[in-house]
One Martini backbone bead per residue (centre of mass of N, CA, C, O) as a GRO file, in nm:
protein
  476
    1MET     BB    1  -1.305   8.686  -1.172
    2SER     BB    2  -1.589   8.559  -1.125
    3SER     BB    3  -1.820   8.486  -0.889
    4SER     BB    4  -1.882   8.191  -0.988
    5ASP     BB    5  -1.586   8.096  -0.996
    6ARG     BB    6  -1.524   8.146  -0.698
    7ILE     BB    7  -1.732   7.949  -0.590
    8ARG     BB    8  -1.636   7.688  -0.732
    9TRP     BB    9  -1.340   7.685  -0.614
   10ALA     BB   10  -1.420   7.682  -0.322
   11GLY     BB   11  -1.564   7.404  -0.331
   12VAL     BB   12  -1.324   7.238  -0.416
   13TRP     BB   13  -1.138   7.308  -0.176
   14VAL     BB   14  -1.324   7.200   0.047
   15LEU     BB   15  -1.354   6.903  -0.049
   16GLY     BB   16  -1.057   6.835  -0.049
   17LEU     BB   17  -1.009   6.884   0.253
   18LEU     BB   18  -1.215   6.678   0.354
   19ALA     BB   19  -1.094   6.426   0.215
   20LEU     BB   20  -0.813   6.449   0.342
   21SER     BB   21  -0.904   6.433   0.634
   22CYS     BB   22  -1.045   6.150   0.616
   23SER     BB   23  -0.799   5.978   0.500
   24GLN     BB   24  -0.599   6.049   0.764
   25SER     BB   25  -0.838   5.914   0.921
   26GLY     BB   26  -1.003   5.643   1.054
   27GLY     BB   27  -0.827   5.404   0.888
   28TYR     BB   28  -0.738   5.545   0.577
   29GLU     BB   29  -0.461   5.474   0.539
   30PRO     BB   30  -0.225   5.401   0.334
   31ARG     BB   31  -0.121   5.076   0.196
   32VAL     BB   32   0.165   4.857   0.137
   33HIS     BB   33   0.249   4.526   0.055
   34ARG     BB   34   0.321   4.489  -0.268
   35LEU     BB   35   0.528   4.399  -0.549
   36VAL     BB   36   0.417   4.267  -0.866
   37PRO     BB   37   0.688   4.180  -0.907
   38GLY     BB   38   0.992   4.162  -0.705
   39TRP     BB   39   1.125   4.126  -0.993
   40GLY     BB   40   1.365   4.222  -1.264
   41LEU     BB   41   1.478   4.298  -1.559
   42THR     BB   42   1.680   4.557  -1.714
   43THR     BB   43   1.617   4.490  -2.039
   44ALA     BB   44   1.302   4.536  -1.963
   45PRO     BB   45   0.998   4.592  -1.924
   46VAL     BB   46   0.770   4.586  -1.632
   47SER     BB   47   0.482   4.450  -1.527
   48GLY     BB   48   0.284   4.577  -1.249
   49VAL     BB   49   0.160   4.531  -0.900
   50ILE     BB   50   0.001   4.714  -0.649
   51GLU     BB   51  -0.054   4.611  -0.317
   52GLY     BB   52  -0.333   4.722  -0.099
   53GLU     BB   53  -0.469   5.011   0.084
   54ASN     BB   54  -0.640   5.296   0.040
   55PHE     BB   55  -0.677   5.379  -0.274
   56LEU     BB   56  -0.771   5.700  -0.287
   57SER     BB   57  -0.963   5.915  -0.441
   58LEU     BB   58  -1.054   6.251  -0.559
   59PRO     BB   59  -1.332   6.426  -0.497
   60THR     BB   60  -1.513   6.669  -0.714
   61GLN     BB   61  -1.704   6.955  -0.694
   62GLN     BB   62  -1.896   7.100  -0.947
   63MET     BB   63  -1.966   7.436  -1.045
   64GLY     BB   64  -2.079   7.339  -1.292
   65GLY     BB   65  -2.112   7.190  -1.570
   66GLU     BB   66  -2.137   6.855  -1.663
   67ASP     BB   67  -1.977   6.760  -1.405
   68ALA     BB   68  -2.037   6.738  -1.073
   69VAL     BB   69  -1.821   6.489  -1.042
   70THR     BB   70  -1.476   6.429  -0.988
   71MET     BB   71  -1.184   6.206  -1.026
   72ASP     BB   72  -0.875   6.185  -0.854
   73SER     BB   73  -0.619   5.927  -0.982
   74ASP     BB   74  -0.330   6.059  -0.925
   75PHE     BB   75  -0.057   5.867  -0.888
   76GLU     BB   76   0.255   5.846  -0.720
   77VAL     BB   77   0.549   5.662  -0.834
   78TYR     BB   78   0.847   5.518  -0.672
   79LEU     BB   79   1.181   5.407  -0.753
   80GLY     BB   80   1.318   5.551  -0.551
   81SER     BB   81   1.388   5.833  -0.761
   82ARG     BB   82   1.201   5.693  -0.970
   83ALA     BB   83   0.960   5.786  -1.179
   84LEU     BB   84   0.652   5.662  -1.278
   85ASP     BB   85   0.463   5.713  -1.567
   86ASP     BB   86   0.288   5.432  -1.557
   87VAL     BB   87  -0.019   5.488  -1.384
   88THR     BB   88  -0.297   5.274  -1.262
   89TRP     BB   89  -0.612   5.291  -1.140
   90THR     BB   90  -0.838   5.035  -1.021
   91ASP     BB   91  -0.846   5.033  -0.698
   92THR     BB   92  -0.817   5.036  -0.348
   93HIS     BB   93  -0.587   4.777  -0.403
   94THR     BB   94  -0.490   4.881  -0.704
   95LEU     BB   95  -0.187   4.919  -0.903
   96LYS     BB   96  -0.068   4.997  -1.216
   97VAL     BB   97   0.261   4.930  -1.360
   98GLN     BB   98   0.565   5.055  -1.524
   99ILE     BB   99   0.880   4.925  -1.552
  100PRO     BB  100   1.166   5.028  -1.649
  101GLU     BB  101   1.433   5.022  -1.818
  102GLY     BB  102   1.773   5.057  -1.697
  103LEU     BB  103   1.820   4.975  -1.427
  104ALA     BB  104   1.999   4.943  -1.166
  105PRO     BB  105   2.128   4.713  -0.992
  106GLY     BB  106   1.898   4.629  -0.727
  107TRP     BB  107   1.749   4.783  -0.471
  108TYR     BB  108   1.403   4.908  -0.420
  109PRO     BB  109   1.205   5.143  -0.320
  110LEU     BB  110   0.858   5.221  -0.241
  111THR     BB  111   0.652   5.500  -0.357
  112VAL     BB  112   0.329   5.640  -0.250
  113VAL     BB  113   0.118   5.900  -0.388
  114THR     BB  114  -0.169   6.048  -0.325
  115PRO     BB  115  -0.418   6.274  -0.408
  116LEU     BB  116  -0.442   6.342  -0.080
  117GLY     BB  117  -0.120   6.322   0.021
  118GLY     BB  118  -0.043   6.048   0.069
  119ARG     BB  119   0.235   5.852   0.219
  120VAL     BB  120   0.412   5.551   0.114
  121GLU     BB  121   0.648   5.294   0.218
  122LEU     BB  122   0.868   5.026   0.067
  123PRO     BB  123   1.115   4.839   0.138
  124GLN     BB  124   1.243   4.634  -0.073
  125ALA     BB  125   1.031   4.591  -0.333
  126TYR     BB  126   1.269   4.586  -0.563
  127TYR     BB  127   1.454   4.382  -0.802
  128ALA     BB  128   1.727   4.452  -1.005
  129SER     BB  129   1.835   4.251  -1.288
  130ASP     BB  130   2.086   4.128  -1.524
  131ARG     BB  131   1.977   3.848  -1.423
  132PRO     BB  132   1.840   3.558  -1.373
  133LEU     BB  133   1.678   3.417  -1.137
  134ALA     BB  134   1.560   3.188  -0.962
  135SER     BB  135   1.432   2.865  -1.073
  136LEU     BB  136   1.192   2.599  -1.147
  137THR     BB  137   1.224   2.262  -1.263
  138ALA     BB  138   1.039   1.952  -1.353
  139GLN     BB  139   1.128   1.591  -1.364
  140GLY     BB  140   0.943   1.289  -1.393
  141PHE     BB  141   0.984   0.932  -1.297
  142VAL     BB  142   0.933   0.579  -1.352
  143GLU     BB  143   1.107   0.300  -1.358
  144ARG     BB  144   0.838   0.104  -1.296
  145PRO     BB  145   0.506   0.139  -1.404
  146ARG     BB  146   0.487  -0.186  -1.413
  147LEU     BB  147   0.337  -0.416  -1.179
  148TRP     BB  148   0.369  -0.661  -0.949
  149PRO     BB  149   0.309  -0.801  -0.680
  150ASP     BB  150   0.588  -0.718  -0.463
  151GLN     BB  151   0.698  -0.505  -0.623
  152GLU     BB  152   0.949  -0.254  -0.701
  153THR     BB  153   1.003   0.109  -0.702
  154HIS     BB  154   1.093   0.434  -0.847
  155LEU     BB  155   1.050   0.778  -0.779
  156VAL     BB  156   1.170   1.052  -0.983
  157LEU     BB  157   1.295   1.392  -0.914
  158THR     BB  158   1.401   1.651  -1.123
  159VAL     BB  159   1.599   1.948  -1.063
  160HIS     BB  160   1.605   2.287  -1.203
  161ASN     BB  161   1.830   2.580  -1.206
  162PRO     BB  162   1.852   2.844  -1.449
  163GLY     BB  163   1.963   3.048  -1.271
  164SER     BB  164   2.191   3.291  -1.090
  165THR     BB  165   2.065   3.176  -0.830
  166ARG     BB  166   1.964   3.039  -0.547
  167ALA     BB  167   1.772   2.763  -0.426
  168LEU     BB  168   1.602   2.745  -0.126
  169GLY     BB  169   1.457   2.494   0.040
  170VAL     BB  170   1.386   2.250  -0.136
  171ARG     BB  171   1.069   2.091  -0.172
  172ALA     BB  172   0.921   1.764  -0.184
  173LEU     BB  173   0.591   1.662  -0.285
  174LEU     BB  174   0.396   1.361  -0.210
  175ARG     BB  175   0.084   1.236  -0.361
  176PRO     BB  176  -0.195   1.064  -0.388
  177VAL     BB  177  -0.483   1.097  -0.581
  178GLU     BB  178  -0.553   0.783  -0.563
  179ALA     BB  179  -0.647   0.490  -0.493
  180GLY     BB  180  -0.427   0.196  -0.439
  181GLY     BB  181  -0.167  -0.070  -0.484
  182VAL     BB  182   0.037   0.143  -0.324
  183GLU     BB  183   0.336   0.168  -0.131
  184LEU     BB  184   0.504   0.385   0.081
  185LEU     BB  185   0.846   0.342   0.198
  186SER     BB  186   0.896   0.641   0.211
  187ALA     BB  187   0.913   0.955   0.257
  188PRO     BB  188   0.702   1.209   0.139
  189GLU     BB  189   0.936   1.417   0.265
  190PRO     BB  190   1.218   1.513   0.196
  191GLU     BB  191   1.494   1.668   0.234
  192PRO     BB  192   1.598   1.965   0.189
  193LEU     BB  193   1.733   2.170  -0.084
  194ASP     BB  194   2.000   2.322  -0.245
  195VAL     BB  195   2.008   2.505  -0.558
  196GLU     BB  196   2.215   2.588  -0.775
  197ALA     BB  197   2.323   2.773  -1.011
  198GLY     BB  198   2.247   2.570  -1.280
  199GLY     BB  199   2.141   2.331  -1.120
  200TYR     BB  200   2.098   2.000  -0.971
  201ALA     BB  201   1.836   1.777  -0.846
  202SER     BB  202   1.711   1.499  -0.636
  203PHE     BB  203   1.424   1.284  -0.585
  204SER     BB  204   1.320   0.987  -0.387
  205TRP     BB  205   1.090   0.702  -0.413
  206LYS     BB  206   0.960   0.416  -0.254
  207LEU     BB  207   0.777   0.144  -0.407
  208ALA     BB  208   0.493  -0.085  -0.349
  209ALA     BB  209   0.324  -0.354  -0.453
  210ARG     BB  210  -0.009  -0.496  -0.361
  211ALA     BB  211  -0.251  -0.415  -0.563
  212LYS     BB  212  -0.471  -0.380  -0.785
  213GLY     BB  213  -0.395  -0.083  -0.978
  214THR     BB  214  -0.413   0.281  -1.015
  215VAL     BB  215  -0.162   0.534  -0.947
  216HIS     BB  216  -0.165   0.874  -0.884
  217PHE     BB  217   0.071   1.149  -0.888
  218ALA     BB  218   0.160   1.432  -0.691
  219LEU     BB  219   0.391   1.698  -0.765
  220GLU     BB  220   0.594   1.932  -0.561
  221LEU     BB  221   0.767   2.244  -0.558
  222GLN     BB  222   0.950   2.420  -0.292
  223GLY     BB  223   1.080   2.761  -0.252
  224ARG     BB  224   1.357   3.009  -0.252
  225GLU     BB  225   1.503   3.296  -0.319
  226GLU     BB  226   1.799   3.425  -0.219
  227ILE     BB  227   1.744   3.743  -0.233
  228THR     BB  228   1.414   3.790  -0.219
  229GLY     BB  229   1.241   3.527  -0.111
  230GLN     BB  230   1.088   3.413  -0.328
  231ALA     BB  231   0.856   3.204  -0.426
  232LEU     BB  232   0.888   2.864  -0.535
  233GLN     BB  233   0.754   2.670  -0.818
  234ALA     BB  234   0.680   2.318  -0.921
  235THR     BB  235   0.586   2.088  -1.188
  236PRO     BB  236   0.537   1.835  -1.367
  237SER     BB  237   0.445   1.794  -1.702
  238GLN     BB  238   0.388   1.495  -1.640
  239PRO     BB  239   0.224   1.230  -1.558
  240LEU     BB  240   0.207   1.006  -1.270
  241GLN     BB  241   0.218   0.638  -1.269
  242VAL     BB  242   0.093   0.317  -1.130
  243ASP     BB  243   0.071  -0.020  -1.240
  244VAL     BB  244  -0.119  -0.291  -1.103
  245ARG     BB  245  -0.116  -0.623  -1.152
  246ALA     BB  246  -0.237  -0.918  -1.164
  247ARG     BB  247  -0.158  -1.210  -1.028
  248PRO     BB  248  -0.094  -1.508  -1.074
  249SER     BB  249  -0.260  -1.808  -1.000
  250SER     BB  250  -0.269  -2.091  -0.759
  251THR     BB  251  -0.346  -2.451  -0.736
  252LEU     BB  252  -0.320  -2.725  -0.497
  253PHE     BB  253  -0.377  -3.082  -0.553
  254VAL     BB  254  -0.500  -3.401  -0.432
  255SER     BB  255  -0.545  -3.736  -0.599
  256PRO     BB  256  -0.616  -3.871  -0.360
  257GLN     BB  257  -0.611  -3.794  -0.004
  258VAL     BB  258  -0.619  -4.115   0.023
  259VAL     BB  259  -0.349  -4.350   0.061
  260ASN     BB  260  -0.126  -4.589  -0.014
  261VAL     BB  261   0.139  -4.746  -0.008
  262ASN     BB  262   0.231  -4.741  -0.346
  263GLN     BB  263   0.005  -4.552  -0.441
  264PRO     BB  264  -0.108  -4.389  -0.694
  265PHE     BB  265  -0.103  -4.027  -0.743
  266SER     BB  266  -0.213  -3.690  -0.781
  267LEU     BB  267  -0.048  -3.379  -0.876
  268THR     BB  268  -0.203  -3.048  -0.899
  269LEU     BB  269  -0.135  -2.756  -1.097
  270ARG     BB  270  -0.319  -2.453  -1.109
  271VAL     BB  271  -0.300  -2.199  -1.358
  272THR     BB  272  -0.387  -1.844  -1.351
  273ASN     BB  273  -0.439  -1.570  -1.572
  274ASP     BB  274  -0.539  -1.262  -1.426
  275SER     BB  275  -0.426  -1.092  -1.631
  276ASP     BB  276  -0.366  -0.857  -1.926
  277VAL     BB  277  -0.126  -1.054  -1.999
  278ARG     BB  278   0.095  -1.244  -2.144
  279LEU     BB  279   0.229  -1.569  -2.068
  280ARG     BB  280   0.549  -1.705  -2.064
  281GLU     BB  281   0.681  -1.986  -1.960
  282VAL     BB  282   0.514  -2.169  -1.774
  283LYS     BB  283   0.690  -2.302  -1.478
  284PRO     BB  284   0.745  -2.537  -1.266
  285LEU     BB  285   0.868  -2.633  -0.987
  286VAL     BB  286   0.992  -2.819  -0.742
  287PRO     BB  287   0.847  -3.011  -0.534
  288SER     BB  288   0.750  -3.023  -0.198
  289VAL     BB  289   0.767  -3.235   0.103
  290GLU     BB  290   0.575  -3.312   0.401
  291GLY     BB  291   0.590  -3.610   0.632
  292VAL     BB  292   0.672  -3.769   0.365
  293SER     BB  293   0.755  -4.005   0.123
  294VAL     BB  294   0.811  -3.912  -0.230
  295ALA     BB  295   0.769  -4.006  -0.560
  296LEU     BB  296   0.885  -3.819  -0.851
  297PRO     BB  297   0.889  -3.683  -1.129
  298PRO     BB  298   1.088  -3.445  -1.290
  299ALA     BB  299   0.813  -3.376  -1.451
  300PRO     BB  300   0.542  -3.254  -1.572
  301LEU     BB  301   0.214  -3.253  -1.728
  302PRO     BB  302   0.320  -3.029  -1.858
  303ASP     BB  303   0.625  -2.838  -1.839
  304HIS     BB  304   0.499  -2.604  -2.034
  305VAL     BB  305   0.337  -2.275  -2.089
  306ASP     BB  306   0.107  -2.059  -2.243
  307LEU     BB  307  -0.079  -1.763  -2.125
  308GLU     BB  308  -0.361  -1.621  -2.147
  309PRO     BB  309  -0.584  -1.420  -2.059
  310GLN     BB  310  -0.780  -1.607  -1.831
  311GLU     BB  311  -0.610  -1.861  -1.833
  312SER     BB  312  -0.597  -2.225  -1.777
  313ARG     BB  313  -0.367  -2.472  -1.628
  314ASP     BB  314  -0.239  -2.807  -1.595
  315PHE     BB  315  -0.018  -2.974  -1.364
  316VAL     BB  316   0.108  -3.321  -1.364
  317TRP     BB  317   0.172  -3.561  -1.109
  318ILE     BB  318   0.292  -3.892  -1.043
  319ALA     BB  319   0.268  -4.036  -0.735
  320LEU     BB  320   0.473  -4.207  -0.464
  321ALA     BB  321   0.434  -4.341  -0.162
  322THR     BB  322   0.675  -4.482   0.091
  323THR     BB  323   0.524  -4.359   0.341
  324ALA     BB  324   0.363  -4.313   0.628
  325GLY     BB  325   0.120  -4.043   0.666
  326GLU     BB  326   0.123  -3.685   0.681
  327GLY     BB  327   0.092  -3.447   0.408
  328ILE     BB  328   0.255  -3.187   0.205
  329PHE     BB  329   0.252  -2.959  -0.062
  330LYS     BB  330   0.494  -2.756  -0.254
  331VAL     BB  331   0.462  -2.496  -0.518
  332GLY     BB  332   0.602  -2.324  -0.778
  333ALA     BB  333   0.640  -2.054  -1.031
  334THR     BB  334   0.721  -1.942  -1.361
  335SER     BB  335   0.741  -1.640  -1.569
  336THR     BB  336   0.675  -1.426  -1.861
  337ASP     BB  337   0.646  -1.110  -1.963
  338ALA     BB  338   0.539  -1.022  -2.279
  339LEU     BB  339   0.581  -0.706  -2.253
  340THR     BB  340   0.874  -0.684  -2.074
  341GLY     BB  341   1.037  -0.970  -1.989
  342ASP     BB  342   0.970  -1.032  -1.710
  343VAL     BB  343   0.985  -1.201  -1.427
  344VAL     BB  344   0.710  -1.414  -1.293
  345PRO     BB  345   0.631  -1.499  -0.988
  346LEU     BB  346   0.473  -1.735  -0.801
  347VAL     BB  347   0.299  -1.818  -0.552
  348GLU     BB  348   0.318  -2.047  -0.328
  349ALA     BB  349   0.169  -2.357  -0.319
  350THR     BB  350  -0.069  -2.538  -0.107
  351SER     BB  351  -0.176  -2.823   0.000
  352PRO     BB  352  -0.368  -3.029   0.123
  353PRO     BB  353  -0.389  -3.270   0.323
  354PHE     BB  354  -0.242  -3.598   0.321
  355THR     BB  355  -0.286  -3.962   0.327
  356VAL     BB  356  -0.081  -4.241   0.437
  357LEU     BB  357  -0.125  -4.590   0.420
  358ARG     BB  358  -0.133  -4.895   0.529
  359ARG     BB  359  -0.221  -5.172   0.422
  360GLY     BB  360  -0.426  -5.415   0.443
  361VAL     BB  361  -0.394  -5.690   0.692
  362LEU     BB  362  -0.447  -6.034   0.718
  363GLU     BB  363  -0.508  -6.242   1.011
  364VAL     BB  364  -0.515  -6.593   1.111
  365ARG     BB  365  -0.690  -6.771   1.386
  366PHE     BB  366  -0.749  -7.005   1.627
  367SER     BB  367  -0.954  -6.940   1.922
  368GLN     BB  368  -1.151  -7.216   1.905
  369LEU     BB  369  -1.119  -7.558   2.041
  370PRO     BB  370  -1.159  -7.870   2.093
  371THR     BB  371  -0.999  -8.139   2.237
  372SER     BB  372  -1.269  -8.315   2.197
  373VAL     BB  373  -1.491  -8.553   2.034
  374ARG     BB  374  -1.799  -8.692   1.952
  375VAL     BB  375  -2.000  -8.872   1.787
  376GLY     BB  376  -2.258  -8.630   1.711
  377GLU     BB  377  -2.126  -8.388   1.817
  378VAL     BB  378  -2.167  -8.052   1.885
  379PHE     BB  379  -1.938  -7.793   1.782
  380VAL     BB  380  -1.701  -7.518   1.829
  381VAL     BB  381  -1.562  -7.277   1.596
  382GLU     BB  382  -1.303  -7.021   1.614
  383VAL     BB  383  -1.218  -6.728   1.410
  384SER     BB  384  -0.953  -6.495   1.396
  385VAL     BB  385  -0.948  -6.158   1.254
  386VAL     BB  386  -0.676  -5.938   1.161
  387ASN     BB  387  -0.598  -5.587   1.106
  388THR     BB  388  -0.258  -5.473   1.072
  389GLY     BB  389  -0.334  -5.231   0.933
  390GLN     BB  390  -0.485  -4.906   0.825
  391SER     BB  391  -0.664  -4.998   0.618
  392GLU     BB  392  -0.960  -5.080   0.527
  393VAL     BB  393  -1.145  -5.392   0.524
  394ARG     BB  394  -1.374  -5.524   0.308
  395SER     BB  395  -1.558  -5.799   0.316
  396VAL     BB  396  -1.486  -5.997   0.538
  397ALA     BB  397  -1.396  -6.345   0.483
  398LEU     BB  398  -1.390  -6.662   0.472
  399ASP     BB  399  -1.159  -6.894   0.321
  400GLY     BB  400  -1.304  -7.157   0.230
  401ALA     BB  401  -1.379  -7.520   0.332
  402GLY     BB  402  -1.205  -7.611   0.591
  403LEU     BB  403  -1.427  -7.669   0.814
  404THR     BB  404  -1.544  -7.930   0.630
  405GLN     BB  405  -1.238  -8.048   0.611
  406GLY     BB  406  -1.117  -8.315   0.703
  407SER     BB  407  -0.927  -8.551   0.768
  408GLN     BB  408  -0.838  -8.857   0.730
  409GLY     BB  409  -1.115  -9.021   0.863
  410CYS     BB  410  -1.283  -8.737   0.870
  411TRP     BB  411  -1.621  -8.635   0.948
  412VAL     BB  412  -1.769  -8.305   0.877
  413TRP     BB  413  -2.044  -8.097   0.969
  414LEU     BB  414  -2.238  -7.819   0.896
  415VAL     BB  415  -2.468  -7.656   1.096
  416SER     BB  416  -2.346  -7.349   1.137
  417GLY     BB  417  -2.239  -7.108   0.947
  418PRO     BB  418  -2.051  -6.868   0.946
  419THR     BB  419  -2.028  -6.600   1.191
  420PRO     BB  420  -2.016  -6.382   1.008
  421GLY     BB  421  -2.013  -6.348   0.673
  422ALA     BB  422  -1.941  -6.027   0.672
  423VAL     BB  423  -1.683  -5.763   0.723
  424ASP     BB  424  -1.574  -5.456   0.831
  425LEU     BB  425  -1.212  -5.379   0.877
  426PRO     BB  426  -1.034  -5.196   1.050
  427GLY     BB  427  -0.762  -5.082   1.160
  428ALA     BB  428  -0.656  -5.268   1.429
  429GLN     BB  429  -0.877  -5.495   1.397
  430ARG     BB  430  -1.123  -5.743   1.509
  431THR     BB  431  -1.267  -6.069   1.436
  432VAL     BB  432  -1.528  -6.330   1.481
  433PHE     BB  433  -1.574  -6.652   1.370
  434ARG     BB  434  -1.867  -6.881   1.380
  435ALA     BB  435  -1.902  -7.245   1.417
  436GLN     BB  436  -2.105  -7.540   1.366
  437LEU     BB  437  -2.026  -7.883   1.435
  438GLN     BB  438  -2.026  -8.241   1.305
  439ALA     BB  439  -1.938  -8.563   1.379
  440SER     BB  440  -1.955  -8.898   1.203
  441GLN     BB  441  -1.658  -9.005   1.286
  442PRO     BB  442  -1.387  -9.135   1.378
  443GLY     BB  443  -1.076  -8.952   1.463
  444SER     BB  444  -0.863  -8.695   1.305
  445CYS     BB  445  -0.899  -8.342   1.313
  446THR     BB  446  -0.845  -8.078   1.073
  447PHE     BB  447  -0.818  -7.721   1.007
  448ARG     BB  448  -0.856  -7.496   0.709
  449VAL     BB  449  -0.808  -7.130   0.693
  450GLY     BB  450  -0.907  -6.817   0.554
  451ALA     BB  451  -0.894  -6.472   0.411
  452ARG     BB  452  -1.097  -6.198   0.263
  453GLY     BB  453  -1.078  -5.874   0.078
  454LEU     BB  454  -1.112  -5.510   0.050
  455ASP     BB  455  -0.948  -5.235  -0.002
  456ALA     BB  456  -1.068  -4.911   0.062
  457THR     BB  457  -0.842  -4.741  -0.090
  458ASP     BB  458  -0.748  -4.929  -0.361
  459GLY     BB  459  -0.944  -5.197  -0.422
  460LEU     BB  460  -0.784  -5.437  -0.336
  461SER     BB  461  -0.695  -5.740  -0.257
  462VAL     BB  462  -0.720  -5.929   0.057
  463VAL     BB  463  -0.505  -6.197   0.166
  464ALA     BB  464  -0.508  -6.466   0.379
  465SER     BB  465  -0.329  -6.700   0.496
  466PRO     BB  466  -0.359  -7.012   0.562
  467VAL     BB  467  -0.460  -7.211   0.844
  468THR     BB  468  -0.383  -7.475   1.080
  469SER     BB  469  -0.496  -7.681   1.295
  470VAL     BB  470  -0.521  -7.873   1.538
  471ALA     BB  471  -0.586  -8.175   1.650
  472VAL     BB  472  -0.905  -8.351   1.669
  473PRO     BB  473  -1.047  -8.584   1.846
  474VAL     BB  474  -1.265  -8.872   1.752
  475THR     BB  475  -1.517  -9.036   1.937
  476TRP     BB  476  -1.748  -9.265   2.079
   0.00000   0.00000   0.00000
């Protein structure tokens, strides 16, 4: 060997010793975290990655030659006593390996020897199996993916383990991806299950529709393989969502809201199809009434309709109240979803309060008469009119000319009045009409008078039966 060759090899030997010394001290010892995958079938080669730290190659200073420094990255890797032929250094954290086929089933430790002479072992790093180990597949579905508010459905996730070992502690996680009108009525994470080799399991969640909207759900399965403890995961292949449609709405009103006993009035149910599907056979139920007695026909007009999206129709009953008081109506309706054929009930509608009054009734009596009068004397007659009903009577006035028609042989002239000429008379109120008269000859006079007006509620005439006064003697 020439002197130049001896110098070159001496330099290589010194650099190698220095690199080896540095790598084995000062926190640069090689470490192995794991071999991925942690298991494989014995029937075919398996490509793997060793993850760790300080996978350092050996730099060599060349004395002469084309390359001043070369890197020795020849790592030795063993599974048990079996040396792996195909090992590739990627970086200080990664080695790529090829695990050969034909290994005996069972656990294997992993040994890595670095170019610097470092040696590190990882027990039970790889499991060779002659059969597939546990894995998970997931299939989810929604029993009723289209709902009306207040309807319920179930979301079901079916799990399959096609492997030959058990999947332990399988957990199903459910979460909504975006806000919407669906409420989760059951726990978002059911109790974990073990899934036997080749077996099935299922998880279920109860959902309730609350408001219009579309809710997308994300589902995920998590578990671990029985032998290796390897984490298992799966998600359904298809997206899962629930669509909540707007419920048809209804409004109930009475017209007029103040009526008399036995006065006809209308009860109207207006139904609006707020949804985006056609509704068939929209049909009101029998109305109920509280507070008063009301006679209703057996069915409204019309008795049923089909409603297109965003269309409204009215159902009308002609009612007749038979007792006085304050009441309310309530009525629901049913329809059929033209898309699914499901029955769609409408929320029961309540009317505003309505009032039923007893009709106005007028009663007349003479409240002031003289016991006797003289010929030519001016005297006062007062007539009291009472409304004994509840409805106001308008334009109440005395009826007839009885105040100026004396009995046979008696002549009476109207001096002034009667006043007032007409008055509106609320229920349970009274008014007094006053007139001044003068007798023109002696005799015995009686007076006969009635009253009339218009009921303010139904607009019909109210007539008080005439009454006759006692006789008033007229003398000279």
